[in-house]
Coordinates of C-alpha atoms in Angstrom, one line a residue:
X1 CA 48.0 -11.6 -36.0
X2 CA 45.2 -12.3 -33.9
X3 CA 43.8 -16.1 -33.3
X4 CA 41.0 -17.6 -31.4
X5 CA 41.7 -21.1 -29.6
X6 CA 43.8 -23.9 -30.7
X7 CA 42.2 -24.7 -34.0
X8 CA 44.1 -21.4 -35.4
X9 CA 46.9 -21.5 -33.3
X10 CA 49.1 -23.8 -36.1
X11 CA 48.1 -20.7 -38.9
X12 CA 48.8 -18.2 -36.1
X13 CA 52.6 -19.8 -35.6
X14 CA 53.2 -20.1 -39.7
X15 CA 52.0 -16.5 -40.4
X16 CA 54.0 -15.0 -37.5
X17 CA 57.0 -16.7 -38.7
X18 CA 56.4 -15.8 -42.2
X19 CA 55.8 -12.3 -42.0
X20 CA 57.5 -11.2 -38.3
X21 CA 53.8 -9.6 -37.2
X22 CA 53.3 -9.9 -33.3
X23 CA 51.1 -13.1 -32.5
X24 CA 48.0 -13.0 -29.8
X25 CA 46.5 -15.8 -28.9
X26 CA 43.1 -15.7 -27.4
X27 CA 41.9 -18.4 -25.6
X28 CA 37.7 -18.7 -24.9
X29 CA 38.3 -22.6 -23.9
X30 CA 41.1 -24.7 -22.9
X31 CA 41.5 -28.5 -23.5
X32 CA 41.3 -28.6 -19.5
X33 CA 38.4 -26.9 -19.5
X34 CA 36.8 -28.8 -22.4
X35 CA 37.9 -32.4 -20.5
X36 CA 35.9 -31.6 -17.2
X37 CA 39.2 -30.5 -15.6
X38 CA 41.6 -33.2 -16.8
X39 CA 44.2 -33.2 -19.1
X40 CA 42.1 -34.3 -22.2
X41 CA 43.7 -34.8 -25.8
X42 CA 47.5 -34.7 -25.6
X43 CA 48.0 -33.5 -29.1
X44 CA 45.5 -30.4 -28.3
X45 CA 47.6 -29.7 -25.4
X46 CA 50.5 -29.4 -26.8
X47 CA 49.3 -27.1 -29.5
X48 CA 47.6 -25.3 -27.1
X49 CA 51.3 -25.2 -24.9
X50 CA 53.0 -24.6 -28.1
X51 CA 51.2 -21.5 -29.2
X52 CA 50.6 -20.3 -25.7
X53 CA 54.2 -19.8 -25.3
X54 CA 55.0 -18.4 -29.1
X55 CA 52.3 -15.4 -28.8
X56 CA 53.4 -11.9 -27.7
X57 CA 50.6 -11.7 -25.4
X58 CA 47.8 -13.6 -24.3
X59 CA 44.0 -12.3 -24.0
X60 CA 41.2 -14.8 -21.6
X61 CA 37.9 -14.5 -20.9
X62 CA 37.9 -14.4 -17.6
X63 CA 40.3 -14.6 -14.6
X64 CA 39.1 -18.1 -14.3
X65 CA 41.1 -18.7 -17.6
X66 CA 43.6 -16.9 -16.9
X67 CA 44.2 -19.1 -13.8
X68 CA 44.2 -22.5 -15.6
X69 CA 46.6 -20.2 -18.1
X70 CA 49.1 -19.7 -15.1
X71 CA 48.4 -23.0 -13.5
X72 CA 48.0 -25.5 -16.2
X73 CA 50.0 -24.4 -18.9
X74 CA 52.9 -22.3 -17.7
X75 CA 52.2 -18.8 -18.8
X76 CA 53.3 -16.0 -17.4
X77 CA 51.1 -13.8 -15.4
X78 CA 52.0 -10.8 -17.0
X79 CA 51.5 -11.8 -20.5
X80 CA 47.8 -11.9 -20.0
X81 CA 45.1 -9.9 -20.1
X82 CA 41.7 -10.8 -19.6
X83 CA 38.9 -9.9 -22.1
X84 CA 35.8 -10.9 -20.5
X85 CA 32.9 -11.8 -23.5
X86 CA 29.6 -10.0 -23.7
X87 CA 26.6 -9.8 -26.0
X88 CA 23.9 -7.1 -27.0
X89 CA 20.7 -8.7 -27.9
X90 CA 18.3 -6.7 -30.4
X91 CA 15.4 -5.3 -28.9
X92 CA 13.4 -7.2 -31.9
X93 CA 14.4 -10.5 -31.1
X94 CA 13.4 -10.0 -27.3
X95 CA 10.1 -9.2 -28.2
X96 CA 9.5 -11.3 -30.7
X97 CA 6.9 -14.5 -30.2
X98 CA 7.2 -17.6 -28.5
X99 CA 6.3 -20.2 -31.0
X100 CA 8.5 -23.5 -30.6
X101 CA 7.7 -25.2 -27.7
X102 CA 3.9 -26.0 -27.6
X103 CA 3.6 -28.7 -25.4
X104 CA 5.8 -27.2 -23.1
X105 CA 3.5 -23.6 -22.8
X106 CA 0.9 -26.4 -22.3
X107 CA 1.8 -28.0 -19.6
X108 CA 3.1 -24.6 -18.2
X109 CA -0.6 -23.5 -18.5
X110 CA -2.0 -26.3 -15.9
X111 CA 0.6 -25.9 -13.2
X112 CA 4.1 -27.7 -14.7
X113 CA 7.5 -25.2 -13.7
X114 CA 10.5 -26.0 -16.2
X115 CA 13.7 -25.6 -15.8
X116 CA 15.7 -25.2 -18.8
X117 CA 19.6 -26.0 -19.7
X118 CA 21.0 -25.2 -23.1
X119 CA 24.2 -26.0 -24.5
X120 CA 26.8 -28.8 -25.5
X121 CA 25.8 -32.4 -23.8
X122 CA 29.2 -32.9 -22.9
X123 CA 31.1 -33.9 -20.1
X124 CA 31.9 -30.0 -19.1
X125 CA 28.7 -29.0 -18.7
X126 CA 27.8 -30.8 -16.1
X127 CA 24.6 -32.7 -17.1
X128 CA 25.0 -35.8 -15.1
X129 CA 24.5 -33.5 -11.8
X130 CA 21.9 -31.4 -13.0
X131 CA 20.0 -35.2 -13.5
X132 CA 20.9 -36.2 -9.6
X133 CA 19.5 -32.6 -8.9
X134 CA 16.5 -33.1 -11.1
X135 CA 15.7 -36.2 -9.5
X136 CA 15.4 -34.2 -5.7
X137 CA 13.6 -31.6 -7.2
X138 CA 10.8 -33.8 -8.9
X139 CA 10.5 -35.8 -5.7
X140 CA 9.7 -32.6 -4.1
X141 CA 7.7 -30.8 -7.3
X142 CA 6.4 -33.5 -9.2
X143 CA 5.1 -31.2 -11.7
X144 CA 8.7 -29.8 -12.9
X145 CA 9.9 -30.6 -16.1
X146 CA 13.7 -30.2 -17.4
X147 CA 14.5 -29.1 -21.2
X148 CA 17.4 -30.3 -22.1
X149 CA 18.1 -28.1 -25.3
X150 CA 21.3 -28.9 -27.6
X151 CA 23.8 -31.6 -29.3
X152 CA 26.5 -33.5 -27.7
X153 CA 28.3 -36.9 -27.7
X154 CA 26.8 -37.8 -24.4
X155 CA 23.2 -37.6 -25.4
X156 CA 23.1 -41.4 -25.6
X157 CA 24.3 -41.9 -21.7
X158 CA 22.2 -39.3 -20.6
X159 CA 19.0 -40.3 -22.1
X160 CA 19.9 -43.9 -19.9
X161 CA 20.6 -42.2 -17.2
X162 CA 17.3 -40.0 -17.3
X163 CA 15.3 -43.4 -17.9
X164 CA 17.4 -44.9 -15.0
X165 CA 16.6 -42.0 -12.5
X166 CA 12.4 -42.6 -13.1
X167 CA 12.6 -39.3 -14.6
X168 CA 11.7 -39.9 -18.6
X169 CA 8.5 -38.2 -17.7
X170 CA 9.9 -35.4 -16.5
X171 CA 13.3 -34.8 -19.0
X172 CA 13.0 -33.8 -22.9
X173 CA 16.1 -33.7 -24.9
X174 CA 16.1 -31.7 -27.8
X175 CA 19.1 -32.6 -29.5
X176 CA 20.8 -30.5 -31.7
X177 CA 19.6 -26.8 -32.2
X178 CA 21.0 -24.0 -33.8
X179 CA 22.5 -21.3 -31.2
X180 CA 21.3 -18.1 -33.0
X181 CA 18.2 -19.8 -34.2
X182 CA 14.7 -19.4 -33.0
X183 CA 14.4 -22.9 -31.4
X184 CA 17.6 -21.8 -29.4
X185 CA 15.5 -18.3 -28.2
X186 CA 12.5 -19.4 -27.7
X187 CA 13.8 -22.5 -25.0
X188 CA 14.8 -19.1 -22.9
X189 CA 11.2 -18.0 -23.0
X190 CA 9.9 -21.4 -22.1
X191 CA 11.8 -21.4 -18.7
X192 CA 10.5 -20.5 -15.1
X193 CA 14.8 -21.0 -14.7
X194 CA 17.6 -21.6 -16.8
X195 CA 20.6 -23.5 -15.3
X196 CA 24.1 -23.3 -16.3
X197 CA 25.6 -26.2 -13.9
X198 CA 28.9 -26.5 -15.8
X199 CA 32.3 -28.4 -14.6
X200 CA 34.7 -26.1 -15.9
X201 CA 33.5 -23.0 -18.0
X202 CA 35.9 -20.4 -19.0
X203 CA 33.2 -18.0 -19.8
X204 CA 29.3 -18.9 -21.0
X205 CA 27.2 -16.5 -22.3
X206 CA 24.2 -18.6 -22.3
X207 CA 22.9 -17.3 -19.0
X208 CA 23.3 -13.6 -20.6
X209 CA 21.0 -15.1 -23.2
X210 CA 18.3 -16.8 -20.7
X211 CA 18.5 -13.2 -18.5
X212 CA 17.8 -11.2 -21.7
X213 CA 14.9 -13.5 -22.6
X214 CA 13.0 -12.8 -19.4
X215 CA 14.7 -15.9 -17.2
X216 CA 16.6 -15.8 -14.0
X217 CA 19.2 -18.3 -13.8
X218 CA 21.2 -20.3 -11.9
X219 CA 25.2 -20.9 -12.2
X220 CA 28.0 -23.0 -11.1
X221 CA 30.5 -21.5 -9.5
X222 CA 32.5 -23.0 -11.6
X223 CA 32.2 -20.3 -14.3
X224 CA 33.8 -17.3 -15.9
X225 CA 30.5 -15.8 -16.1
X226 CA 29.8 -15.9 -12.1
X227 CA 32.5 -13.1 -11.7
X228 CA 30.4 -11.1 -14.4
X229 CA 26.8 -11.8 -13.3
X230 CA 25.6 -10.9 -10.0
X231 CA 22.3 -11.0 -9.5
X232 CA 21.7 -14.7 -10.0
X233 CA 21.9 -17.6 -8.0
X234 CA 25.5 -19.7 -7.9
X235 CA 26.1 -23.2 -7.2
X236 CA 28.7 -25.6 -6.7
X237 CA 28.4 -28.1 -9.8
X238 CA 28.9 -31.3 -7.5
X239 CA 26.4 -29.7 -4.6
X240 CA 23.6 -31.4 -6.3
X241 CA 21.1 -30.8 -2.7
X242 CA 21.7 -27.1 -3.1
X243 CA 20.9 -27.2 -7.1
X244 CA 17.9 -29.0 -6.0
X245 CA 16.7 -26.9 -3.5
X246 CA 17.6 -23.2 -5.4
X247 CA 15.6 -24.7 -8.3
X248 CA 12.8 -25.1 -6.4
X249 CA 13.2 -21.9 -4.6
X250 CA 13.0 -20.0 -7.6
X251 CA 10.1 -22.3 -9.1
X252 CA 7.8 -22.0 -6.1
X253 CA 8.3 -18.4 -5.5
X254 CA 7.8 -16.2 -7.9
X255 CA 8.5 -13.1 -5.9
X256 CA 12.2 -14.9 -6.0
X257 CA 12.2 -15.2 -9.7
X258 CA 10.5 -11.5 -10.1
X259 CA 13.5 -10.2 -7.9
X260 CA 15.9 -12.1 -10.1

């Protein structure tokens, strides 16, 4: 019996009790993880603690994970193994056309860089430091603008926070897009770089995505993916001078973001 995460864990427990199959539990996100590093919703922990300690064996995404495993919820070393995630993108949808984002090939056309973030606007990922970050770069590049691509409960406060840092000129927020959908592509395609600037990220594949679709990107540190990738730039999430200046390393210099 094989489950993902702790919305299946409760099914995982009932069918291993009913038929006596080995359980494995494998774990892409934790409730740590998903509260920015603190202890988040009791009930989810304790499902998550619960199942943890039922399974036969354990698989993470990365070593990151199976860290906060060991550390945060009391699992054994040895009953892990870590699984790290990866993708294969068709060769069809690479090539296909960029077609989405017309006002931002525009402004791309008389000068403007962009630098583009895509995921869950959530307290994980980070967004309130890529906005201190975004505010250094565009007082250095005033021509930069900062896609802001996916849904999230914290779209409200960022919006403010955007309007409150002078930069509503400068930061578009999608909202909601669909992850395997064209809108979702074609934001890769629109970005001089991608930026993954995350809190706590077990794993995140979106930087395999931006990479495939012709961007170089930049990471925290802070990331399951950073022991994967290597030939991208990596960050502290909460070093928001050093975000500023690698973004606009990689936007002034396109020998940089060729090498990349």
């Amino acid at each position: 019996i094989h489950v993902h995460d702790w919305l299946t864990i409760r099914a995982g427990i009932e069918a291993k009790r009913v038929t006596g199959l080995p359980l494995f539990v494998h774990i892409h996100a934790t409730e740590y993880d998903r509260a920015g590093e603190k202890r988040g919703n009791p009930a989810v922990r304790e499902i998550e603690y619960m199942g943890l300690h039922m399974a036969d064996h354990v698989f993470a995404v990365s070593e990151r994970t199976k860290k906060t495993l060991i550390r945060e919820y009391d699992v054994p070393t040895d009953k892990i193994t870590v699984t790290s995630n990866m993708m294969e993108i068709p060769v069809e949808l690479v090539n296909e056309a960029h077609e989405t984002y017309v006002y931002i090939q525009k402004m791309r056309s008389i000068g403007y860089k962009v630098v583009v973030n895509a995921g869950r606007m959530t307290v994980q990922k980070g967004i309130y430091h890529l906005l201190q970050a975004a505010r250094k770069v565009v007082d250095k590049e005033p021509r930069t603008l900062f896609l802001m691509v996916g849904g999230g409960e914290q779209i409200p406060e960022l919006i403010e926070e955007a309007a409150t840092l002078g930069l509503a000129g400068n930061v578009i927020f999608t909202g909601r897009v669909e992850g395997i959908g064209k809108q979702w592509r074609d934001a890769f395609r629109a970005a001089d770089v991608f930026i993954m600037p995350s809190v706590s990220e077990p794993m995140g594949l979106a930087p395999y995505e931006a990479i495939s679709y012709g961007s170089p990107a930049i990471i925290s540190k802070q990331s399951g993916i950073a022991e994967v990738l290597q030939k991208v730039l990596k960050v502290d999430y909460w070093d928001v001078d050093k975000m500023a200046d690698q973004i606009c390393g990689v936007t002034r210099e396109s020998n940089l973001r060729q090498e990349l």
